[in-house]
PDB file of C-alpha atoms in Angstrom:
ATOM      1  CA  UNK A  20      -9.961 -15.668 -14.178  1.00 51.00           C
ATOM      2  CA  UNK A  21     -10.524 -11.503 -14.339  1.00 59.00           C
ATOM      3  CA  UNK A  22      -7.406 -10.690 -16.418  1.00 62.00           C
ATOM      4  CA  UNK A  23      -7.467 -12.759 -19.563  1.00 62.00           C
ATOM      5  CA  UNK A  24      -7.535 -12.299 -23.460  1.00 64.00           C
ATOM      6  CA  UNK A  25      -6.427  -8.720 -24.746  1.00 70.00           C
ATOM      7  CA  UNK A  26      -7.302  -7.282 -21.155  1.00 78.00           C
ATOM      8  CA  UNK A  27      -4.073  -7.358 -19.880  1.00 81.00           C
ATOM      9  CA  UNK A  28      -2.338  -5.533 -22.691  1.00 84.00           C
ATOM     10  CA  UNK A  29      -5.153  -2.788 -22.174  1.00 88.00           C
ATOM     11  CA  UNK A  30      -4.470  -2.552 -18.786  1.00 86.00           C
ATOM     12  CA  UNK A  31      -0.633  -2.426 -18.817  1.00 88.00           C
ATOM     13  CA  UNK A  32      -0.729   0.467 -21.733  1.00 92.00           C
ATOM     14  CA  UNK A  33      -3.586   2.422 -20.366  1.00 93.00           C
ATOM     15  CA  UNK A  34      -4.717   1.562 -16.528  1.00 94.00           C
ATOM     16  CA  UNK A  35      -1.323   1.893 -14.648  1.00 94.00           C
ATOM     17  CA  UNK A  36      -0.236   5.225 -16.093  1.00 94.00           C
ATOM     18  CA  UNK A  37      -3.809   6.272 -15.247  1.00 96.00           C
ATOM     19  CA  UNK A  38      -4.667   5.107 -11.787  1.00 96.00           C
ATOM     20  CA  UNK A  39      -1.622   2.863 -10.830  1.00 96.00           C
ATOM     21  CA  UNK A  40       1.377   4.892 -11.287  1.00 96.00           C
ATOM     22  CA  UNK A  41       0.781   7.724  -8.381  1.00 96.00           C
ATOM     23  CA  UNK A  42       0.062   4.823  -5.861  1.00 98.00           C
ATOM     24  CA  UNK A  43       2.716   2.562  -6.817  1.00 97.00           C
ATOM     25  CA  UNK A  44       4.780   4.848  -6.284  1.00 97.00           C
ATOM     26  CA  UNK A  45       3.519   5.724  -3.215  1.00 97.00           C
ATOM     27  CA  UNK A  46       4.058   1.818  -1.665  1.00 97.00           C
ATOM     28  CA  UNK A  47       7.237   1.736  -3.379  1.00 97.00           C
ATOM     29  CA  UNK A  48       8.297   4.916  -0.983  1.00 97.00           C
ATOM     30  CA  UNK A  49       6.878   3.816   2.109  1.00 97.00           C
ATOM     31  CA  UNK A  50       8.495   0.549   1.810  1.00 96.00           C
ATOM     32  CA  UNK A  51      11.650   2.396   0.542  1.00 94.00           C
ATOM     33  CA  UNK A  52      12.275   3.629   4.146  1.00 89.00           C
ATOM     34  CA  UNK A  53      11.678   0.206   5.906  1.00 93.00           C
ATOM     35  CA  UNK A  54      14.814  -0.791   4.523  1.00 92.00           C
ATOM     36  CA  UNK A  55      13.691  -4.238   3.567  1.00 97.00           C
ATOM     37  CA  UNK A  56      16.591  -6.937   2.415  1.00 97.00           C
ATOM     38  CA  UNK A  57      14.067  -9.489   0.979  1.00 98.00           C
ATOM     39  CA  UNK A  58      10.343  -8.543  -0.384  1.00 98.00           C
ATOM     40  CA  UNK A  59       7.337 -10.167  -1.893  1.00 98.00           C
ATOM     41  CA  UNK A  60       5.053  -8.561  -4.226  1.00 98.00           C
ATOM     42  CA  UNK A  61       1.251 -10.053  -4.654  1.00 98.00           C
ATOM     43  CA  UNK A  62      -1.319  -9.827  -7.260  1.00 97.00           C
ATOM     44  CA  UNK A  63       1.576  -7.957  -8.931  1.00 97.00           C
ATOM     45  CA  UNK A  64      -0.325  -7.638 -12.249  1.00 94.00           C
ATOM     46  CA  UNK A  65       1.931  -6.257 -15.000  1.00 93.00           C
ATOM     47  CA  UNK A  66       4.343  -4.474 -12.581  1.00 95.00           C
ATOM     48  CA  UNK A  67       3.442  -1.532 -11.934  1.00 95.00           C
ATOM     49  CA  UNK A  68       4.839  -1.684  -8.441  1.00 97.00           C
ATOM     50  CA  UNK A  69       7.397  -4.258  -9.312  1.00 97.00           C
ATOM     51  CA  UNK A  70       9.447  -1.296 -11.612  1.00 96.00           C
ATOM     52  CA  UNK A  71       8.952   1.685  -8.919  1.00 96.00           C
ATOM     53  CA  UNK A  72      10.177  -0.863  -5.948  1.00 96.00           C
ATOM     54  CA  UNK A  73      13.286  -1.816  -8.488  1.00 95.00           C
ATOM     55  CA  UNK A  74      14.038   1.854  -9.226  1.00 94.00           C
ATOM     56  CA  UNK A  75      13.979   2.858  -5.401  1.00 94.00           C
ATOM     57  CA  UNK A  76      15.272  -0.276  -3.269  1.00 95.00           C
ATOM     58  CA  UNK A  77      19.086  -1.376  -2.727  1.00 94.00           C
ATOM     59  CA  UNK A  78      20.485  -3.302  -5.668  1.00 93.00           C
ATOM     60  CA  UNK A  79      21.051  -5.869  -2.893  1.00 95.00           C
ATOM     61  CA  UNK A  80      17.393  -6.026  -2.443  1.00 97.00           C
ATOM     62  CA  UNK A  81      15.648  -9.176  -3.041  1.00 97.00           C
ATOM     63  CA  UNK A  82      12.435  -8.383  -5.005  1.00 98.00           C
ATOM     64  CA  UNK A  83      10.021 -11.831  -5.672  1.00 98.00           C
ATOM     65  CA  UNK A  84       6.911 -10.307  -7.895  1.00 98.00           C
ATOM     66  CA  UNK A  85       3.835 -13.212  -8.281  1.00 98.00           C
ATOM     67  CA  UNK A  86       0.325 -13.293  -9.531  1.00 96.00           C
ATOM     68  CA  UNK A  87      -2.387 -15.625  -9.927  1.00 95.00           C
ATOM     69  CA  UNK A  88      -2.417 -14.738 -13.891  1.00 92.00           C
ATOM     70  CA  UNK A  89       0.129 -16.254 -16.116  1.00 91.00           C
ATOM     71  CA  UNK A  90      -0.809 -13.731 -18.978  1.00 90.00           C
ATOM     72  CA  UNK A  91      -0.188 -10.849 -16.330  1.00 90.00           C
ATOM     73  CA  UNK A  92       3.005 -11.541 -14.975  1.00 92.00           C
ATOM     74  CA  UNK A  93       4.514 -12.460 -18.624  1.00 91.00           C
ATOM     75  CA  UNK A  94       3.564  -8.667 -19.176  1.00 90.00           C
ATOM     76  CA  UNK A  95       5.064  -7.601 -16.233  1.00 92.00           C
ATOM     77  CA  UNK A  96       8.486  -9.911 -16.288  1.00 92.00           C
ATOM     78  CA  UNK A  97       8.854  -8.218 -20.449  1.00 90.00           C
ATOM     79  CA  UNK A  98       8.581  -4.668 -18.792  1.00 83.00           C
ATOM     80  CA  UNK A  99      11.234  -4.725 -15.942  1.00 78.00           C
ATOM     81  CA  UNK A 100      14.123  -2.109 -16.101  1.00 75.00           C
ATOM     82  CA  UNK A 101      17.047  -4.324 -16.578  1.00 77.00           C
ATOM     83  CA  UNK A 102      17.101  -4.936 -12.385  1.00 85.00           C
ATOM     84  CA  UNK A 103      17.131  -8.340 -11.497  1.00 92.00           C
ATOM     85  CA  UNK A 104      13.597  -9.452 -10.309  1.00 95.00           C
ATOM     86  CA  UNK A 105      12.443 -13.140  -9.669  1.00 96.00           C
ATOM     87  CA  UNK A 106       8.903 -13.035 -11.109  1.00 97.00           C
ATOM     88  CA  UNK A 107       6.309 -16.348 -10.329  1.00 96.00           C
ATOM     89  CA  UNK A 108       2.946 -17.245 -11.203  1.00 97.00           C
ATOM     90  CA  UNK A 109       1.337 -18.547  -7.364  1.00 97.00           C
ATOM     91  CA  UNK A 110      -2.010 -18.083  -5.879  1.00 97.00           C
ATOM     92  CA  UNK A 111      -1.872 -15.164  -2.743  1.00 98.00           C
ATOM     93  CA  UNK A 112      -3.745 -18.045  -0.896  1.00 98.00           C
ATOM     94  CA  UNK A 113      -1.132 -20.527  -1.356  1.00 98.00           C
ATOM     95  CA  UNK A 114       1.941 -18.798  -1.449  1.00 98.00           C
ATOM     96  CA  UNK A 115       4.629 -21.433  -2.291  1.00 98.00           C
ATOM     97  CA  UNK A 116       7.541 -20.288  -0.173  1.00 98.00           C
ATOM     98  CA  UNK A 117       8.595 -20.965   3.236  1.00 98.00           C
ATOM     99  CA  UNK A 118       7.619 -19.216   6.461  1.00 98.00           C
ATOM    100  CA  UNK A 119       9.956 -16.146   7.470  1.00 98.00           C
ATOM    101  CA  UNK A 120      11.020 -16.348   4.290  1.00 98.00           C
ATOM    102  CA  UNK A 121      10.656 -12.221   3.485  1.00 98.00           C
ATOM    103  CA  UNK A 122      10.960  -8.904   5.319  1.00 98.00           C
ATOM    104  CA  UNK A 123       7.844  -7.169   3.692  1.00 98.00           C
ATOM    105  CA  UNK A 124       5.085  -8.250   1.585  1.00 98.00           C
ATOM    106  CA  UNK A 125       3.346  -5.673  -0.626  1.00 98.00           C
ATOM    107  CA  UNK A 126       0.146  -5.619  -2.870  1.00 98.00           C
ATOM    108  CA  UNK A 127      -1.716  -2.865  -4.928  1.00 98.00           C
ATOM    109  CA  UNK A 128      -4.911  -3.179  -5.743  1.00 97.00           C
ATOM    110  CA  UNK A 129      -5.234  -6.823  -5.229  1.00 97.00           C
ATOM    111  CA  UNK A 130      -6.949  -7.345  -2.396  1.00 98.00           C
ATOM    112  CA  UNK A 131     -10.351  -6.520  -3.394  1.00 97.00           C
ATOM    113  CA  UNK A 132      -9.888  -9.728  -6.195  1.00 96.00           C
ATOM    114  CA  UNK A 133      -8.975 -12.479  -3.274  1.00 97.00           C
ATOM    115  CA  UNK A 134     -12.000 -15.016  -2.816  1.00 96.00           C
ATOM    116  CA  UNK A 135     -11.301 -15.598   0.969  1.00 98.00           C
ATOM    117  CA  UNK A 136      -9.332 -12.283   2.476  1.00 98.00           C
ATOM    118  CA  UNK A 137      -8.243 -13.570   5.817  1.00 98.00           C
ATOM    119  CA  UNK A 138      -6.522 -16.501   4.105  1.00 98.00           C
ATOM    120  CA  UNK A 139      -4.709 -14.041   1.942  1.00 98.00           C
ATOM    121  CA  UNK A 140      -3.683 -12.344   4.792  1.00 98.00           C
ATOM    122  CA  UNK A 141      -2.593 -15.039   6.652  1.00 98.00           C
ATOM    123  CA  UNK A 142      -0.612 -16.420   4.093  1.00 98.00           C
ATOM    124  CA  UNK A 143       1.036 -13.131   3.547  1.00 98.00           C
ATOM    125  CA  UNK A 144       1.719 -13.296   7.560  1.00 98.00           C
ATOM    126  CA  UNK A 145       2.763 -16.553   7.286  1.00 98.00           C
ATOM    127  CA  UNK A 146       5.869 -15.899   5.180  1.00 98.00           C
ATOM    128  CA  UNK A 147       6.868 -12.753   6.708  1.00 98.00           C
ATOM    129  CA  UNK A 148       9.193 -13.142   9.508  1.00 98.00           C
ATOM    130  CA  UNK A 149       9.115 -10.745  12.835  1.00 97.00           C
ATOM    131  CA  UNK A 150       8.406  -7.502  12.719  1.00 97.00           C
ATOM    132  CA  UNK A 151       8.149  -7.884   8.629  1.00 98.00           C
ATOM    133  CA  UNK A 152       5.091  -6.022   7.464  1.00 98.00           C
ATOM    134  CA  UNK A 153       2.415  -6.415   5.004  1.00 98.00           C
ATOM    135  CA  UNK A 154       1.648  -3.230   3.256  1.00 98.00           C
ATOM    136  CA  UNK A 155      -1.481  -3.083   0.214  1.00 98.00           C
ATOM    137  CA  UNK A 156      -3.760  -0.714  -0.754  1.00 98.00           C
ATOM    138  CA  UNK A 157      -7.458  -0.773  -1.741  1.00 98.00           C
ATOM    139  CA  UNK A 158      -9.324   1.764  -3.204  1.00 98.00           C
ATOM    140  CA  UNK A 159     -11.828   3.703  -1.552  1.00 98.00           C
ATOM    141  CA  UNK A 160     -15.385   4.228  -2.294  1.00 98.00           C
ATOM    142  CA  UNK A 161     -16.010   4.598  -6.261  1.00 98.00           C
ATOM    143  CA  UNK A 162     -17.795   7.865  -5.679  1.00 97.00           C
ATOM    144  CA  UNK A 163     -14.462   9.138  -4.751  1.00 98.00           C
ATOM    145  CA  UNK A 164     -12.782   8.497  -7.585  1.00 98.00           C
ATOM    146  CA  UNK A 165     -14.120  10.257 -10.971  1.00 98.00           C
ATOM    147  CA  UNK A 166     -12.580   8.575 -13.984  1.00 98.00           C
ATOM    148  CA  UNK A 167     -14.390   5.248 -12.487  1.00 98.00           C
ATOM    149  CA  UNK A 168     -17.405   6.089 -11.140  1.00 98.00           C
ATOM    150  CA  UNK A 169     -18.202   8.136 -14.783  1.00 98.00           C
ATOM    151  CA  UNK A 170     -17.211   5.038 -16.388  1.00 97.00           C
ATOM    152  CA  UNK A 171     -19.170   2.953 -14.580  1.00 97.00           C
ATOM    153  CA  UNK A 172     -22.560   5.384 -14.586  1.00 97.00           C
ATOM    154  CA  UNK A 173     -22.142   5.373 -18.190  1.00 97.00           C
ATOM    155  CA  UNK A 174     -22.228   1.467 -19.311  1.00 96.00           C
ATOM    156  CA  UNK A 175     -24.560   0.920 -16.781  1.00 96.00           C
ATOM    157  CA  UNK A 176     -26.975   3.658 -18.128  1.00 96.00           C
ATOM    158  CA  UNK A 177     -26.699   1.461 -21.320  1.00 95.00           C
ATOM    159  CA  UNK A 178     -27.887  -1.774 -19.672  1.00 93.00           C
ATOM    160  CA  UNK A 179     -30.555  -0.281 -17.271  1.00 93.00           C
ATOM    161  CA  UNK A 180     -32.299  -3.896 -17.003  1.00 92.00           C
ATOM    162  CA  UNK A 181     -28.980  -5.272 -16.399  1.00 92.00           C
ATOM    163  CA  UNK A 182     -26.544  -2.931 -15.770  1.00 93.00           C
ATOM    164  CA  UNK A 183     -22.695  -4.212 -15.392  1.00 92.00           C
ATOM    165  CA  UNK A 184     -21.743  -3.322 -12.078  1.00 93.00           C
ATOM    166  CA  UNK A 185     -18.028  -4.759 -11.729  1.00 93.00           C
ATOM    167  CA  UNK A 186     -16.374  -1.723 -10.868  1.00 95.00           C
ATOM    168  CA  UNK A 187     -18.445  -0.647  -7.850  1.00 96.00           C
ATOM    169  CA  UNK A 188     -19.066  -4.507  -7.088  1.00 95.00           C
ATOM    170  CA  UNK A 189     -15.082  -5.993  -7.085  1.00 96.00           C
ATOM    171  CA  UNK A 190     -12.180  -3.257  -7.671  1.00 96.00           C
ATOM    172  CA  UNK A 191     -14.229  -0.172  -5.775  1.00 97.00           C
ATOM    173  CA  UNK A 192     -16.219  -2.500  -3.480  1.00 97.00           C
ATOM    174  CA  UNK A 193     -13.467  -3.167  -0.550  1.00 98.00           C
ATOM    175  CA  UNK A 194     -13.175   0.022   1.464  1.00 98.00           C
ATOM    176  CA  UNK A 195     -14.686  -0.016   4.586  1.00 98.00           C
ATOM    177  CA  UNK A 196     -12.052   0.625   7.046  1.00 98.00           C
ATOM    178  CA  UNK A 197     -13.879  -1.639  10.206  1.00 98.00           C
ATOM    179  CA  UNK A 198     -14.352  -4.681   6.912  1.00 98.00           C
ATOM    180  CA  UNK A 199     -10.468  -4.433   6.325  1.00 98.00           C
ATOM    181  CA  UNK A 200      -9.732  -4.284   9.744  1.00 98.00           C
ATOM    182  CA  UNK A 201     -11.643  -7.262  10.521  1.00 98.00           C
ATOM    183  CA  UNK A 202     -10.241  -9.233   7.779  1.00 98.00           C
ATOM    184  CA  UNK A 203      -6.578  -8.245   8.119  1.00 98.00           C
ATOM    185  CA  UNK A 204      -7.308  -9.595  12.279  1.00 98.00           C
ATOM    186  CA  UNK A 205      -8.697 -12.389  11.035  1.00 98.00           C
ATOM    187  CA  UNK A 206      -5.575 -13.512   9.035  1.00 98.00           C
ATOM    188  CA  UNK A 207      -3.349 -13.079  13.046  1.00 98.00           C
ATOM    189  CA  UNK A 208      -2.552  -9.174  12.764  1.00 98.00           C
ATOM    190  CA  UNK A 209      -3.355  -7.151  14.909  1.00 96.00           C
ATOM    191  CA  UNK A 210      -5.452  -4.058  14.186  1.00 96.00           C
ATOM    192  CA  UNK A 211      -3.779  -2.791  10.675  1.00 98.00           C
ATOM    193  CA  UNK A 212      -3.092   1.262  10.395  1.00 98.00           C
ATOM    194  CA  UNK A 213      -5.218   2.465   7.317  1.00 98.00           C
ATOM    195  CA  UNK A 214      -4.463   5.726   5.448  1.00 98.00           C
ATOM    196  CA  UNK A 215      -6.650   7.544   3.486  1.00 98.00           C
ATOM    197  CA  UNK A 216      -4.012   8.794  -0.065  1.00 98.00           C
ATOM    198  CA  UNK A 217      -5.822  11.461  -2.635  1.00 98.00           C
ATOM    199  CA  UNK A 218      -4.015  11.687  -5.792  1.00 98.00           C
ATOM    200  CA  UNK A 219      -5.103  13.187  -9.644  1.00 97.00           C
ATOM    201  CA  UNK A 220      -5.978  10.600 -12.390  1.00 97.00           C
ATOM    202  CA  UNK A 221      -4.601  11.795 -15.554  1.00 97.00           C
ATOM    203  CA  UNK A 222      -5.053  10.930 -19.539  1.00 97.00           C
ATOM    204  CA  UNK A 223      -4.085  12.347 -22.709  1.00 96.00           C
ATOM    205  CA  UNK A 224      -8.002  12.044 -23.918  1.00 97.00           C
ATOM    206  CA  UNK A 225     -11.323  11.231 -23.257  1.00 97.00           C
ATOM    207  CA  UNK A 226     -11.083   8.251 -25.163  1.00 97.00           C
ATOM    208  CA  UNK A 227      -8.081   7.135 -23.356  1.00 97.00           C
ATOM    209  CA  UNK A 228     -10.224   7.170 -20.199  1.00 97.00           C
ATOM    210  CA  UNK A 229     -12.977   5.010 -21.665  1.00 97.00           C
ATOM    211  CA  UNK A 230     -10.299   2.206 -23.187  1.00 96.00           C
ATOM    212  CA  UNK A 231      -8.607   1.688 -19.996  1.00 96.00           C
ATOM    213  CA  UNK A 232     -12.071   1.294 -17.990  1.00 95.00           C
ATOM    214  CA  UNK A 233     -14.172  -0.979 -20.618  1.00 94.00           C
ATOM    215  CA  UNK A 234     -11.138  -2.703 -22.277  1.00 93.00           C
ATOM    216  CA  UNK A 235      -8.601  -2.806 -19.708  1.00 91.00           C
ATOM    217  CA  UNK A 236     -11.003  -4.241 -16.988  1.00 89.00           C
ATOM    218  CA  UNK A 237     -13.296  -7.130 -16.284  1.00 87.00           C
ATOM    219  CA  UNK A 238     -16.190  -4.779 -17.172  1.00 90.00           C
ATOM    220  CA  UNK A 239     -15.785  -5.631 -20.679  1.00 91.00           C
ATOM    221  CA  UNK A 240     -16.759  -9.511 -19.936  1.00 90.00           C
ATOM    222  CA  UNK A 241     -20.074  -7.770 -18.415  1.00 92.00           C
ATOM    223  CA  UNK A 242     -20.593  -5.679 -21.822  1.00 91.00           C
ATOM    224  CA  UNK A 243     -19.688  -8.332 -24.361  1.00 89.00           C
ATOM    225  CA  UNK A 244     -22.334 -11.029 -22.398  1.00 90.00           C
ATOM    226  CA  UNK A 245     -24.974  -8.560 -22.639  1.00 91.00           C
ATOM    227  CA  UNK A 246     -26.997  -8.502 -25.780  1.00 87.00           C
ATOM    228  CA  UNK A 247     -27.887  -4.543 -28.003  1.00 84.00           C
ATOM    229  CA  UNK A 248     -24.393  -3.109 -27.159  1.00 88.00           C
ATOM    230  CA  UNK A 249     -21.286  -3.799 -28.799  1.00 93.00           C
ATOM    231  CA  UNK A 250     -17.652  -2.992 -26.908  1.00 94.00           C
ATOM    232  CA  UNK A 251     -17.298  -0.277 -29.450  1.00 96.00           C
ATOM    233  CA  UNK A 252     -20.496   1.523 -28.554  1.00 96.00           C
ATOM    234  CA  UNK A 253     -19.518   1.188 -24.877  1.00 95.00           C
ATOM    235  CA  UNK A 254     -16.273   2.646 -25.322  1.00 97.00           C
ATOM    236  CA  UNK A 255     -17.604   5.613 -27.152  1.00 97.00           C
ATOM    237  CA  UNK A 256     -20.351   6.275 -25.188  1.00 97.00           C
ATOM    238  CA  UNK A 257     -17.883   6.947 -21.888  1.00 97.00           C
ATOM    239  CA  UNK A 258     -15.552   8.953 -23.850  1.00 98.00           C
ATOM    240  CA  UNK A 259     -18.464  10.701 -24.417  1.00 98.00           C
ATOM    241  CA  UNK A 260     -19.482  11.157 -20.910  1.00 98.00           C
ATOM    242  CA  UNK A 261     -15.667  11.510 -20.201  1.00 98.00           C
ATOM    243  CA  UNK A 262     -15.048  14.747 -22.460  1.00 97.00           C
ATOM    244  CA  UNK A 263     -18.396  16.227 -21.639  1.00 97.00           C
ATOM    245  CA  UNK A 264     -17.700  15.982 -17.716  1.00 97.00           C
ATOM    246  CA  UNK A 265     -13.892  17.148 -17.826  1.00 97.00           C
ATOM    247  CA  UNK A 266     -13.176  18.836 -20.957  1.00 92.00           C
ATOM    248  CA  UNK A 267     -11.380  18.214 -24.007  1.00 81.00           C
ATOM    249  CA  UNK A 268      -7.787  17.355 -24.740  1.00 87.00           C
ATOM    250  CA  UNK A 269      -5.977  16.210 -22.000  1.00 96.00           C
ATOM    251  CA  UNK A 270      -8.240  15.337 -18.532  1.00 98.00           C
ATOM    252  CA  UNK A 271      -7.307  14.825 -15.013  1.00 97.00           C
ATOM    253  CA  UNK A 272     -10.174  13.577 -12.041  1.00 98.00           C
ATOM    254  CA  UNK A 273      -9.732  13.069  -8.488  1.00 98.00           C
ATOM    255  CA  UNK A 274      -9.187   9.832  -6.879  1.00 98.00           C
ATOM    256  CA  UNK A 275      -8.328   8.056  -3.629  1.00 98.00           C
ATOM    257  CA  UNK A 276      -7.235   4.805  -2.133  1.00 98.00           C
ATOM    258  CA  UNK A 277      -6.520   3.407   1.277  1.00 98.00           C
ATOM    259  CA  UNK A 278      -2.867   2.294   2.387  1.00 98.00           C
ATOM    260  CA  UNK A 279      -2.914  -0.027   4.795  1.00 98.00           C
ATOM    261  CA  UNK A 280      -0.369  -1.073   6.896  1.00 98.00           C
ATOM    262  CA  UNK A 281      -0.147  -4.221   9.143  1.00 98.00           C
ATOM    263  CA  UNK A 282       3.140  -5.440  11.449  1.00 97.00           C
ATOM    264  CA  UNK A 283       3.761  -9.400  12.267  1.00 96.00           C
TER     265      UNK A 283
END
């Protein structure tokens, strides 16, 4: 399991206001204007696009938010904004609800953590009934995005026999467009539409930077398992490299995902 132990409170106080916000907002819009009277939600983590779809949809929207992590969606069903949402723990390779059961299914940021990615996808087709769509993004290359690819130079730099390479490996490693497009195929779509989205990363600090990336991610399994560094040092030597690459105070860095959109 990625998103154990204290990770998930790291990630829901530092991560979505960081990277997630501007993007979950972003899927919450474009699903806004599909009209959708029953949705599912995916990998929803700790909500981040379970609160901007209940802030934007009809009140007689149905909203079903799941994810494979108990600890996650515990997070996410303590941080909902009074709107009724029905929030599960299930596996996005064995949904457990019936086919044609919804009118969209969304994920953010999930889809680079499924094992088999057509199955996901099928499943996700599977339970959508005609002319429902399945809308996730992924993000793009980690040179593209700053915040991350700083974060990741740095810890590796510390390891250089062994250097922790999560972050390019899982959550930036799924964003070739023909690799998507073969995947989403695979799962009975036909050829998804895939949208490059640039948006600004923004902190308070440096060191706000460097918690969310080696505390609020699996990277910090790869740091505590390796021997000479402690999560500490780690921490402090990205808001190091943070500060010295985009100042002091408050920071902002680009970044950039792909929305991807796919009709049953």
């Amino acid at each position: 399991m990625y998103f154990d132990g204290s990770i998930p409170g790291v990630y829901q106080q530092y991560l979505v206001p960081i990277l997630f916000r501007p993007y979950a907002r972003d899927l919450a819009a474009r699903l806004m204007d599909r009209g959708p009277a029953r949705v599912l939600e995916t990998a929803a983590g700790t909500g981040a696009v379970t609160r901007e779809l209940a802030a934007v949809l009809p009140a007689t929207t149905q909203i079903v938010a799941t994810d494979l992590s108990g600890s996650m969606i515990e997070l996410a069903a303590a941080s909902t904004n009074g709107r009724p949402v029905d929030f599960r723990q299930a596996d996005a390779l064995d949904l457990p609800f019936p086919d044609g059961s919804f009118d969209a299914v969304v994920c953010q940021f999930g889809a680079m953590f499924f094992p088999d990615k057509p199955r996901a996808f099928a499943e996700a087709r599977r339970v959508l009934r005609p002319g429902g769509v399945l809308l996730f993004n992924v993000w793009d290359h980690i040179a593209a995005n700053e915040f991350a690819a700083t974060a990741a130079d740095t810890v590796a730099a510390l390891h250089p026999e062994d250097p922790p390479d999560f972050l390019a490996r899982v959550p930036y490693g799924y964003h070739d467009h023909a690799a998507i497009t073969r995947d989403v195929s695979a799962g009975g779509f036909e050829p998804p539409r895939i949208e490059s989205v640039d948006a600004r990363s923004r902190a308070r600090s440096a060191a706000d930077v460097a918690t969310a990336f080696c505390q609020g991610t699996p990277i910090r399994t790869e740091i505590d398992n390796r021997p000479g560094r402690t999560i500490a040092e780690a921490t402090d030597a990205v808001t190091s490299a943070i500060g010295k690459r985009f100042g002091d105070g408050p920071v902002e860095g680009a970044m950039r995902a792909h929305v991807v959109t796919a009709v049953r």
